[in-house]
């Protein structure tokens, strides 16, 4: 093969040179399907057929039981998704704070039930997983996992700080030690111990030879990932083992550095075998468990190498060709980054005048990015309110629903990603405007964007993002996209305008009028997403199914908004994220209030409180008391439960949808307990 072309590299053969046998757990299909449904139920968009993150569990621990494999698929896939978020997050003060809060909340969630409040769906999912693990995990294994997870999380954050501060490339020994904690390998090792149901290894973990075996396993897997991910990382300006080797020896070409890294991994295979033979004996019972664990480490090494060509994570759609030829086309700007670094190193080694050598060994991407909206540097400033809002953890309910409905519509992943992006932009733009129109000072538990960046800039940002969403819609390349987008945006703004007009003129609508309003306001984006998906759906000609999907979409719209009205008045979580009974301060005619005013037209007490737009807690408590007295809270709760049941009935007619059923179940949870019980708990926190 001609490797004189500097735009290509040849990967080392790390699979055929590996002495360990590759196997796949036979329970992979069922376990991965359960994990995919579980993640989607938390609003964490995931498709195993797209990412194959569950597959690495099946390849790395082929000997564990189906139940343990499912638990492995859950945690390893979750860790990959978190890693993806941390890698793609925009480098800014707000982005850094969000990553720190995410990491801290994820660490905090590893505790018993009842003592933790998740801030993100990722933390909620991890907390749920941890409750299952606590049933069977041994005390020693539990503490090892907690320590390893905390260390890895904190080291990853340190790595991010290093990146932000135009970090210097470290020497090889420093990098090796640091790298052992940045890939979540240590908690994975502990989980392999748990998944193989080993209960006697506490003493072994303190043994130096045993720990050296773990380090060599970590090195072999991490360095392989460095080689496979090098192409993408160098294009972003990030460093890894290849860059470190070129730093240590400026005479190396990129290919030579990759070859050297490959030889280092092959040497680690031999180190693993040698140290394995040096392990001491702890007695028959423990030795048998150690053998199973060491076999598990070997299976992880080969499983990781094989999986790297089964996922699009490293080589995208070219992975089959790369696996066959081991030839990879380099992404720009590899030569600019690495050759510039090498030249500077050569200058310093020749004694030429220069800045401090360490300050020269940087690989940094100067081009600012902003959530994929634009690469122009000025956009960082004018889109600050949007960037800030995006950095706040939300529930991603619309993304949940879009992916759930696509279970039936089967639109391609390419179109689905674009449609999800359009809806996400429009939704967040609407939130920026909603907070201004409603006079809200809090969003998702922190200051609303306009209270930080000002109303003029926030309005302009929201409008700009709407146009950027329209620009994104052109990528769908369909003649009907424009008319569908405009029609639904008009309905959304008509609904929002009517809601504001009722509030500002203190005119109470009927329930039917309110439902017509929320069809446009609350259902606008949801209906838009379904219509766009349908354009590219192979089942668009199935009239019966599409009618049922429309009915389900409408029922969900009512459930979502009426439930939101209910939560505003009874939910402790809503109080923490917004404020206590914010709809009363706004003077809004929400569903429970409309029922109360229409049920008791001659009683002016509630109407009088609503007119005041009050923040007075006592007045608000009086209003809640009246809503209970008039039966409006309980009436709203019953409506929500009926809507949830209706949704489930339609889902059954559509032959089921596990993802959507889980979402509806979660939405309906707050309505399962009488509101009076919730209010008693709430009074103690207000």
XYZ file of C-alpha atoms in Angstrom:
686
model
C 0.000 0.000 0.000
C 1.293 3.425 -0.918
C 1.531 5.442 2.284
C 3.548 8.262 0.771
C 0.327 10.266 0.535
C 0.347 12.268 3.773
C -3.435 12.557 3.692
C -3.779 8.923 4.800
C -2.635 6.848 7.743
C -2.426 3.088 8.198
C -3.777 1.698 11.450
C -1.826 -1.008 13.289
C -3.405 -4.468 13.359
C -4.410 -4.715 17.016
C -6.892 -7.568 16.548
C -4.979 -10.397 14.862
C -1.947 -9.629 17.046
C -4.043 -9.877 20.213
C -3.633 -13.263 21.962
C -7.117 -13.231 23.480
C -10.261 -14.912 22.144
C -13.251 -12.831 21.047
C -16.768 -13.895 22.069
C -20.171 -12.212 22.212
C -22.704 -12.635 24.992
C -25.743 -14.514 23.579
C -28.131 -12.249 25.520
C -27.017 -9.152 23.598
C -30.164 -8.639 21.500
C -32.628 -8.727 24.390
C -30.385 -6.739 26.751
C -29.675 -3.983 24.233
C -33.372 -3.629 23.390
C -34.232 -3.225 27.060
C -31.464 -0.652 27.540
C -32.599 1.354 24.524
C -36.176 1.478 25.833
C -34.958 2.365 29.332
C -32.869 5.310 28.109
C -35.657 6.604 25.877
C -38.072 6.447 28.806
C -35.875 9.054 30.525
C -35.849 11.263 27.447
C -32.284 10.227 26.611
C -32.384 9.764 22.871
C -30.583 6.543 21.985
C -30.714 3.991 19.223
C -28.536 0.891 19.525
C -28.618 0.259 15.771
C -27.055 3.702 15.261
C -24.381 3.715 17.988
C -23.805 0.077 19.040
C -22.768 1.178 22.533
C -24.444 -1.862 24.120
C -22.429 -4.138 21.869
C -19.178 -3.395 23.683
C -20.724 -4.824 26.862
C -21.622 -8.038 25.047
C -18.094 -8.321 23.632
C -16.291 -7.358 26.848
C -18.210 -9.588 29.269
C -19.472 -12.542 27.206
C -19.668 -14.860 30.219
C -22.045 -12.941 32.496
C -25.761 -13.689 32.990
C -28.473 -11.950 30.901
C -29.523 -9.864 33.936
C -25.971 -8.671 34.571
C -25.440 -7.967 30.872
C -28.526 -5.744 30.893
C -27.087 -3.800 33.844
C -23.759 -3.511 32.004
C -25.468 -2.244 28.844
C -27.283 0.379 30.914
C -24.215 1.811 32.625
C -21.718 1.572 29.759
C -24.116 3.151 27.273
C -24.946 5.909 29.739
C -21.239 6.599 30.277
C -20.645 6.804 26.518
C -23.516 9.275 26.105
C -22.241 11.416 28.983
C -18.767 11.350 27.458
C -20.258 12.478 24.144
C -21.899 15.445 25.872
C -18.720 16.464 27.683
C -16.698 16.174 24.468
C -19.139 18.217 22.391
C -19.956 20.903 24.966
C -19.105 24.452 23.967
C -16.019 25.796 25.757
C -17.315 28.781 27.725
C -17.884 29.768 31.315
C -21.540 28.739 31.113
C -20.594 25.491 29.404
C -17.973 24.760 32.054
C -20.465 25.370 34.847
C -22.992 23.087 33.187
C -20.448 20.297 32.837
C -19.380 20.705 36.447
C -22.998 20.625 37.629
C -23.735 17.568 35.481
C -20.675 15.751 36.785
C -21.376 16.683 40.403
C -25.022 15.652 40.157
C -24.073 12.336 38.552
C -21.669 11.597 41.410
C -24.260 12.593 44.005
C -26.880 10.290 42.493
C -24.911 7.193 43.495
C -26.636 6.880 46.836
C -29.685 5.084 48.257
C -33.193 5.986 47.127
C -35.001 8.857 48.765
C -31.977 11.038 49.358
C -31.277 12.462 45.917
C -32.909 14.848 43.456
C -31.650 14.515 39.856
C -31.100 17.695 37.831
C -30.893 15.912 34.479
C -32.356 12.791 32.851
C -28.839 11.302 32.905
C -28.625 11.633 36.685
C -32.152 10.252 37.103
C -31.272 7.236 34.952
C -27.981 6.622 36.775
C -29.760 6.870 40.133
C -32.326 4.311 38.996
C -29.542 1.987 37.805
C -27.698 2.344 41.113
C -30.768 1.271 43.110
C -30.823 -1.983 41.152
C -27.108 -2.541 41.682
C -27.306 -1.948 45.433
C -29.463 -5.048 45.868
C -26.623 -7.466 45.053
C -23.301 -5.606 45.105
C -20.855 -6.445 47.900
C -19.719 -3.627 50.231
C -16.133 -3.734 48.970
C -17.172 -3.729 45.327
C -19.610 -0.884 46.015
C -16.947 1.327 47.582
C -14.477 0.558 44.795
C -17.042 1.559 42.176
C -17.907 4.815 43.961
C -14.236 5.770 44.352
C -13.367 4.876 40.764
C -16.384 6.714 39.312
C -15.646 9.844 41.337
C -11.971 9.826 40.348
C -12.732 9.369 36.648
C -15.359 12.132 36.665
C -13.071 14.605 38.395
C -10.136 13.784 36.115
C -12.268 14.321 33.009
C -13.192 17.782 34.290
C -9.506 18.548 34.880
C -8.848 17.495 31.299
C -11.523 19.954 30.109
C -9.926 22.787 32.078
C -6.581 21.865 30.532
C -8.143 22.065 27.077
C -9.766 25.430 27.738
C -6.512 26.931 28.988
C -4.578 26.062 25.801
C -2.931 23.175 27.582
C 0.591 22.014 26.960
C 1.203 18.502 25.720
C 2.497 16.461 28.678
C 5.433 14.076 28.698
C 4.697 10.394 28.070
C 4.824 9.173 31.682
C 2.524 11.953 32.866
C 0.079 11.251 30.052
C -0.021 7.507 30.771
C -0.867 8.078 34.435
C -3.475 10.730 33.619
C -5.036 8.664 30.808
C -5.766 5.781 33.170
C -8.437 7.881 34.869
C -10.004 9.729 31.916
C -11.846 6.926 30.143
C -14.123 5.529 32.887
C -12.092 2.301 32.693
C -11.586 1.926 36.497
C -15.342 1.857 37.298
C -15.822 -0.500 34.351
C -13.245 -2.883 35.826
C -15.122 -2.893 39.127
C -18.370 -3.519 37.281
C -16.851 -6.528 35.516
C -16.063 -7.909 38.979
C -19.722 -7.359 39.930
C -21.127 -8.755 36.663
C -19.182 -12.011 37.058
C -20.677 -12.301 40.570
C -17.294 -12.462 42.316
C -17.466 -11.842 46.059
C -13.973 -12.556 47.393
C -11.584 -10.142 45.656
C -11.286 -7.445 48.348
C -7.786 -8.537 49.366
C -6.644 -8.853 45.751
C -7.307 -5.190 44.930
C -4.638 -4.216 47.460
C -1.995 -6.390 45.802
C 0.598 -4.533 43.662
C 0.799 -7.227 40.978
C -2.994 -7.374 40.687
C -3.183 -3.595 40.343
C -0.401 -3.606 37.732
C -2.495 -6.049 35.707
C -5.389 -3.566 35.851
C -3.105 -0.746 34.683
C -1.913 -2.792 31.695
C -5.506 -3.650 30.776
C -6.389 0.031 31.011
C -3.407 1.031 28.862
C -4.142 -1.500 26.119
C -7.774 -0.389 25.813
C -7.178 3.357 26.237
C -4.261 3.523 23.811
C -6.236 1.584 21.204
C -8.998 4.155 21.558
C -6.402 6.909 21.164
C -5.300 5.424 17.851
C -8.848 4.892 16.580
C -10.081 8.326 17.699
C -6.944 10.213 16.654
C -8.346 11.336 13.307
C -11.358 13.061 14.855
C -9.462 14.441 17.846
C -6.624 15.955 15.845
C -9.143 17.677 13.575
C -10.664 19.326 16.663
C -7.253 20.348 17.959
C -7.216 17.869 20.854
C -4.169 15.845 21.854
C -3.819 12.160 22.712
C -1.111 9.489 22.764
C -0.079 10.145 19.146
C 0.496 13.842 19.836
C 2.390 13.018 23.029
C 4.733 10.701 21.132
C 5.387 13.376 18.495
C 6.043 15.854 21.274
C 8.553 13.494 22.874
C 10.279 12.823 19.534
C 9.816 15.708 17.043
C 11.438 13.659 14.282
C 8.426 11.324 14.129
C 5.907 11.616 11.328
C 2.241 11.015 12.109
C 2.456 7.502 10.671
C 5.574 6.700 12.646
C 3.924 7.908 15.866
C 0.889 5.713 15.167
C 3.116 2.724 14.466
C 4.964 3.331 17.737
C 1.681 3.550 19.651
C 0.580 0.276 18.047
C 3.775 -1.429 19.172
C 3.241 -0.087 22.693
C -0.167 -1.817 22.750
C 1.248 -5.103 21.458
C 3.895 -4.853 24.183
C 1.105 -4.395 26.713
C -0.459 -7.654 25.506
C 2.810 -9.359 26.469
C 3.010 -7.415 29.756
C -0.487 -8.620 30.623
C 0.429 -12.258 30.007
C 3.646 -11.924 32.013
C 2.065 -10.236 35.040
C -0.815 -12.683 34.948
C 1.679 -15.503 35.540
C 3.228 -13.566 38.463
C 0.013 -13.314 40.508
C 0.303 -14.847 43.972
C -2.052 -17.507 45.305
C -4.814 -16.532 47.729
C -6.200 -20.040 48.130
C -8.397 -22.168 45.864
C -11.663 -20.217 46.204
C -10.147 -16.799 45.622
C -7.766 -18.063 42.922
C -10.738 -19.407 40.939
C -12.435 -16.018 41.149
C -9.201 -14.215 40.219
C -8.913 -16.411 37.125
C -12.447 -15.466 36.053
C -11.708 -11.791 36.641
C -8.407 -11.878 34.730
C -10.150 -13.649 31.849
C -12.685 -10.829 31.978
C -9.876 -8.265 31.647
C -8.517 -10.109 28.601
C -12.007 -10.246 27.042
C -12.367 -6.526 27.588
C -9.095 -5.799 25.741
C -10.021 -7.772 22.631
C -13.698 -6.823 22.858
C -12.814 -3.124 22.860
C -10.581 -3.498 19.786
C -13.207 -5.440 17.808
C -16.040 -3.112 18.849
C -14.137 -0.070 17.578
C -14.915 -1.213 14.017
C -18.556 -2.088 14.809
C -19.545 1.414 15.963
C -19.629 4.590 13.842
C -17.992 6.420 16.773
C -14.523 6.416 15.182
C -14.863 5.728 11.455
C -18.490 6.568 10.653
C -20.021 4.829 7.654
C -16.551 3.873 6.357
C -15.850 1.502 9.231
C -16.191 -1.700 7.190
C -13.719 -0.414 4.621
C -11.359 0.811 7.346
C -11.567 -2.557 9.070
C -10.647 -4.305 5.809
C -7.836 -1.981 4.705
C -6.851 -0.263 7.985
C -6.467 2.858 5.819
C -7.909 6.142 7.117
C -8.200 9.457 5.253
C -7.057 12.252 7.544
C -9.468 15.037 8.288
C -8.286 18.631 7.957
C -6.529 20.353 9.646
C -4.156 17.617 10.810
C -1.062 18.815 8.962
C -1.537 22.403 10.135
C -1.810 21.402 13.792
C 0.799 18.671 14.036
C 3.365 19.917 11.551
C 3.257 23.368 13.143
C 3.779 21.780 16.561
C 6.667 19.641 15.284
C 8.340 22.595 13.574
C 8.181 24.632 16.769
C 9.647 21.712 18.685
C 12.486 21.399 16.174
C 13.234 25.115 16.496
C 13.448 24.826 20.244
C 15.612 21.706 20.041
C 18.021 23.592 17.734
C 18.393 26.349 20.251
C 16.699 29.044 18.194
C 15.173 31.951 20.103
C 11.533 31.316 20.900
C 8.961 31.521 23.601
C 9.047 29.029 26.446
C 9.040 25.581 24.840
C 6.100 24.298 26.848
C 3.887 27.149 25.692
C 4.575 26.207 22.081
C 3.433 22.581 22.355
C -0.249 23.290 21.975
C -2.944 21.920 19.727
C -5.838 24.320 19.957
C -8.867 25.110 17.895
C -9.180 28.880 17.742
C -12.409 28.885 15.789
C -15.306 29.551 18.169
C -18.342 27.331 17.910
C -21.811 27.834 19.271
C -24.003 24.759 19.583
C -23.544 24.097 15.870
C -25.477 27.249 14.984
C -22.608 29.149 13.423
C -18.849 29.229 13.335
C -18.651 33.028 13.128
C -17.079 34.486 16.245
C -19.611 37.291 16.603
C -22.378 34.762 17.039
C -20.991 33.952 20.500
C -22.128 37.364 21.653
C -25.514 37.771 20.034
C -26.578 34.228 20.874
C -25.533 34.298 24.529
C -29.115 34.031 25.877
C -29.739 30.937 23.761
C -26.390 29.398 24.737
C -27.172 30.046 28.403
C -30.623 28.448 28.185
C -29.246 25.421 26.331
C -26.661 24.913 29.074
C -29.405 24.448 31.665
C -30.523 20.835 32.156
C -34.068 20.228 30.930
C -36.399 17.260 30.506
C -36.183 17.092 26.686
C -39.799 15.965 26.537
C -40.195 16.988 22.891
C -37.159 15.003 21.824
C -38.550 12.051 23.777
C -41.861 12.260 21.964
C -40.344 12.789 18.506
C -38.227 9.673 18.816
C -41.097 7.716 20.340
C -43.457 8.567 17.469
C -40.791 7.701 14.936
C -41.066 4.123 16.199
C -44.173 3.994 13.974
C -43.276 6.527 11.287
C -39.798 5.040 10.646
C -38.290 8.177 9.134
C -34.567 7.795 8.440
C -32.050 8.796 11.114
C -30.674 11.490 8.805
C -34.048 13.266 8.555
C -34.917 12.571 12.204
C -31.794 14.374 13.430
C -32.600 17.456 11.318
C -36.240 17.548 12.453
C -35.219 17.152 16.093
C -32.779 20.049 15.663
C -35.488 22.264 14.138
C -37.922 21.587 16.969
C -35.196 22.064 19.587
C -34.272 25.478 18.188
C -37.889 26.614 17.959
C -38.738 25.295 21.426
C -35.840 27.030 23.152
C -36.493 30.252 21.242
C -40.094 30.129 22.455
C -38.930 29.656 26.058
C -36.802 32.800 25.832
C -39.864 34.762 24.692
C -42.266 33.045 27.105
C -40.255 34.126 30.123
C -40.381 37.734 28.932
C -44.087 37.623 28.046
C -44.979 35.925 31.341
C -42.741 38.110 33.506
C -40.885 34.995 34.745
C -37.582 35.562 36.505
C -36.710 31.865 36.962
C -36.235 29.105 34.403
C -35.166 25.573 35.340
C -34.294 26.650 38.841
C -31.976 29.540 37.902
C -32.260 33.096 36.595
C -34.156 33.421 33.291
C -32.012 34.501 30.332
C -33.497 37.986 29.932
C -32.722 38.864 33.564
C -29.031 38.307 32.773
C -28.655 39.485 29.169
C -31.490 42.011 28.998
C -34.816 41.955 27.202
C -33.711 43.494 23.857
C -30.889 41.039 23.199
C -32.973 38.068 24.380
C -35.836 38.963 22.024
C -33.423 39.386 19.125
C -31.724 36.092 19.953
C -35.051 34.232 20.026
C -36.054 35.676 16.646
C -32.650 34.880 15.151
C -32.839 31.272 16.355
C -36.269 30.936 14.727
C -34.770 31.975 11.397
C -31.857 29.611 11.932
C -34.418 26.834 12.447
C -36.014 27.754 9.115
C -32.560 27.677 7.544
C -32.031 24.211 9.009
C -35.362 23.091 7.531
C -33.984 23.673 4.018
C -31.720 20.657 4.615
C -34.804 18.432 4.513
C -35.039 19.190 0.785
C -38.798 18.755 0.372
C -41.162 21.232 -1.376
C -43.812 21.069 1.384
C -41.503 21.804 4.320
C -41.869 25.580 4.028
C -45.678 25.655 4.046
C -45.901 23.127 6.901
C -43.407 25.097 8.980
C -45.116 28.459 8.421
C -48.651 27.105 9.002
C -47.763 25.566 12.362
C -45.730 28.588 13.493
C -48.729 30.819 12.730
C -51.011 28.548 14.784
C -48.491 28.533 17.631
C -48.313 32.335 17.757
C -52.085 32.696 17.453
C -52.503 30.377 20.426
C -49.847 32.190 22.448
C -51.371 35.556 21.550
C -54.854 34.483 22.619
C -53.532 33.195 25.936
C -51.827 36.555 26.567
C -54.924 38.507 25.491
C -57.161 36.618 27.933
C -54.675 37.267 30.727
C -54.094 40.957 30.009
C -57.808 41.697 29.608
C -58.823 39.410 32.480
C -61.313 37.491 30.355
C -61.895 33.903 31.405
C -62.378 31.502 28.475
C -64.467 28.338 28.482
C -62.795 24.953 28.704
C -63.503 24.353 25.010
C -61.941 27.686 24.049
C -58.928 26.911 26.226
C -58.461 23.522 24.553
C -58.651 25.146 21.118
C -55.986 27.618 22.229
C -53.547 24.967 23.504
C -53.978 22.970 20.291
C -52.060 25.783 18.614
C -49.867 27.044 21.428
C -48.802 23.819 23.143
C -49.353 21.431 20.260
C -47.870 23.617 17.531
C -44.316 22.299 17.688
C -45.437 18.769 18.417
C -47.800 18.673 15.431
C -45.081 20.308 13.330
C -42.614 17.549 14.230
C -45.127 14.815 13.347
C -45.964 16.455 10.002
C -42.283 16.778 9.087
C -41.593 13.168 10.055
C -44.586 12.064 8.020
C -43.182 13.694 4.864
C -40.398 11.122 4.839
C -42.260 8.188 6.367
C -42.804 4.960 4.430
C -46.230 4.654 6.111
C -47.567 8.072 5.073
C -50.173 6.387 2.851
C -51.650 4.356 5.738
C -54.715 6.541 6.407
C -55.977 4.571 9.414
C -52.676 4.614 11.286
C -52.078 8.282 10.519
C -55.526 9.175 11.851
C -54.736 7.344 15.097
C -51.367 9.107 15.325
C -53.104 12.479 14.893
C -55.596 11.572 17.633
C -52.761 10.502 19.919
C -50.854 13.706 19.181
C -53.910 15.759 20.152
C -54.528 13.799 23.353
C -50.881 14.187 24.318
C -51.054 17.928 23.664
C -53.966 18.255 26.094
C -52.280 15.977 28.637
C -49.014 17.881 28.485
C -50.523 21.360 28.933
C -53.253 20.508 31.458
C -50.761 18.482 33.477
C -48.386 21.466 33.362
C -51.181 23.672 34.724
C -51.786 21.120 37.475
C -48.077 20.856 38.341
C -47.766 24.628 38.553
C -50.152 24.559 41.508
C -49.235 21.303 43.287
C -45.734 20.190 42.267
C -42.794 20.690 44.616
C -40.399 20.205 41.702
C -42.177 22.919 39.715
C -41.903 25.287 42.678
C -38.152 24.693 42.873
C -37.617 25.175 39.126
C -39.911 28.184 38.614
C -41.539 29.592 41.737
C -44.487 28.904 44.029
C -47.719 28.862 41.967
C -46.261 31.136 39.289
C -49.468 31.041 37.207
C -51.240 32.937 39.996
C -48.624 35.700 39.953
C -48.905 35.879 36.180
C -52.689 36.146 36.396
C -52.961 33.307 33.932
C -56.208 31.506 33.147
C -54.924 27.961 33.480
C -57.179 24.901 33.300
C -57.914 24.559 37.074
C -58.607 28.288 37.363
C -60.935 28.259 34.352
C -62.886 25.388 35.911
C -63.135 27.204 39.249
C -64.268 30.537 37.796
C -66.846 28.889 35.540
C -68.034 26.600 38.346
C -68.473 29.518 40.801
C -69.227 32.578 38.640
C -70.719 34.487 41.596
C -67.697 33.989 43.886
C -65.228 36.826 43.252
C -62.498 35.791 45.707
C -60.331 33.806 43.275
C -60.821 36.345 40.501
C -59.772 39.128 42.859
C -56.513 37.359 43.756
C -55.810 36.643 40.087
C -56.232 40.323 39.141
C -53.545 41.369 41.626
C -50.732 39.379 39.926
C -49.509 38.851 43.454
C -46.320 37.290 44.800
C -47.782 37.215 48.304
C -47.510 33.645 49.595
C -50.558 33.966 51.859
C -52.745 35.169 48.995
C -51.536 32.311 46.832
C -52.258 29.784 49.559
C -55.755 31.204 49.840
C -56.211 30.767 46.084
C -55.062 27.130 46.289
C -57.456 26.578 49.172
C -60.316 27.908 47.035
C -59.304 25.697 44.108
C -59.489 22.670 46.388
C -62.797 23.877 47.846
C -64.318 24.289 44.376
C -63.077 20.814 43.358
C -60.960 22.272 40.543
C -57.661 20.660 41.533
C -59.219 17.208 41.768
C -61.151 17.789 38.532
C -57.922 18.670 36.712
C -56.185 15.624 38.168
C -59.005 13.361 36.924
C -58.844 14.919 33.448
C -55.098 14.213 33.284
C -55.596 10.573 34.253
C -58.369 10.199 31.650
C -56.119 11.720 28.990
C -53.276 9.363 29.954
C -55.679 6.411 29.670
C -56.891 7.658 26.298
C -53.294 7.885 25.073
C -52.620 4.334 26.170
C -55.781 3.089 24.456
C -54.688 4.662 21.162
C -51.193 3.208 21.572
C -52.776 -0.230 21.944
C -54.703 0.317 18.714
C -51.395 1.182 17.041
C -50.038 -2.183 18.266
C -47.966 -0.800 21.119
C -44.983 1.456 21.673
C -42.851 0.713 24.733
C -40.993 4.048 24.578
C -44.159 6.135 24.448
C -45.940 4.074 27.103
C -43.061 4.723 29.498
C -43.170 8.473 28.787
C -46.906 8.634 29.439
C -46.490 6.589 32.604
C -43.910 9.072 33.879
C -46.129 12.038 32.977
C -49.042 10.508 34.853
C -47.108 9.692 38.042
C -47.789 13.050 39.686
C -51.517 12.540 39.131
C -51.598 9.176 40.882
C -51.476 10.725 44.371
C -54.294 13.054 45.503
C -53.231 16.694 45.272
C -54.033 17.323 48.940
C -51.122 15.073 49.934
C -48.766 16.969 47.646
C -49.842 20.326 49.020
C -49.205 19.260 52.606
C -45.634 18.388 51.618
C -45.306 21.583 49.629
C -46.375 23.871 52.482
C -43.404 22.704 54.490
C -40.983 23.840 51.757
C -42.505 27.227 50.896
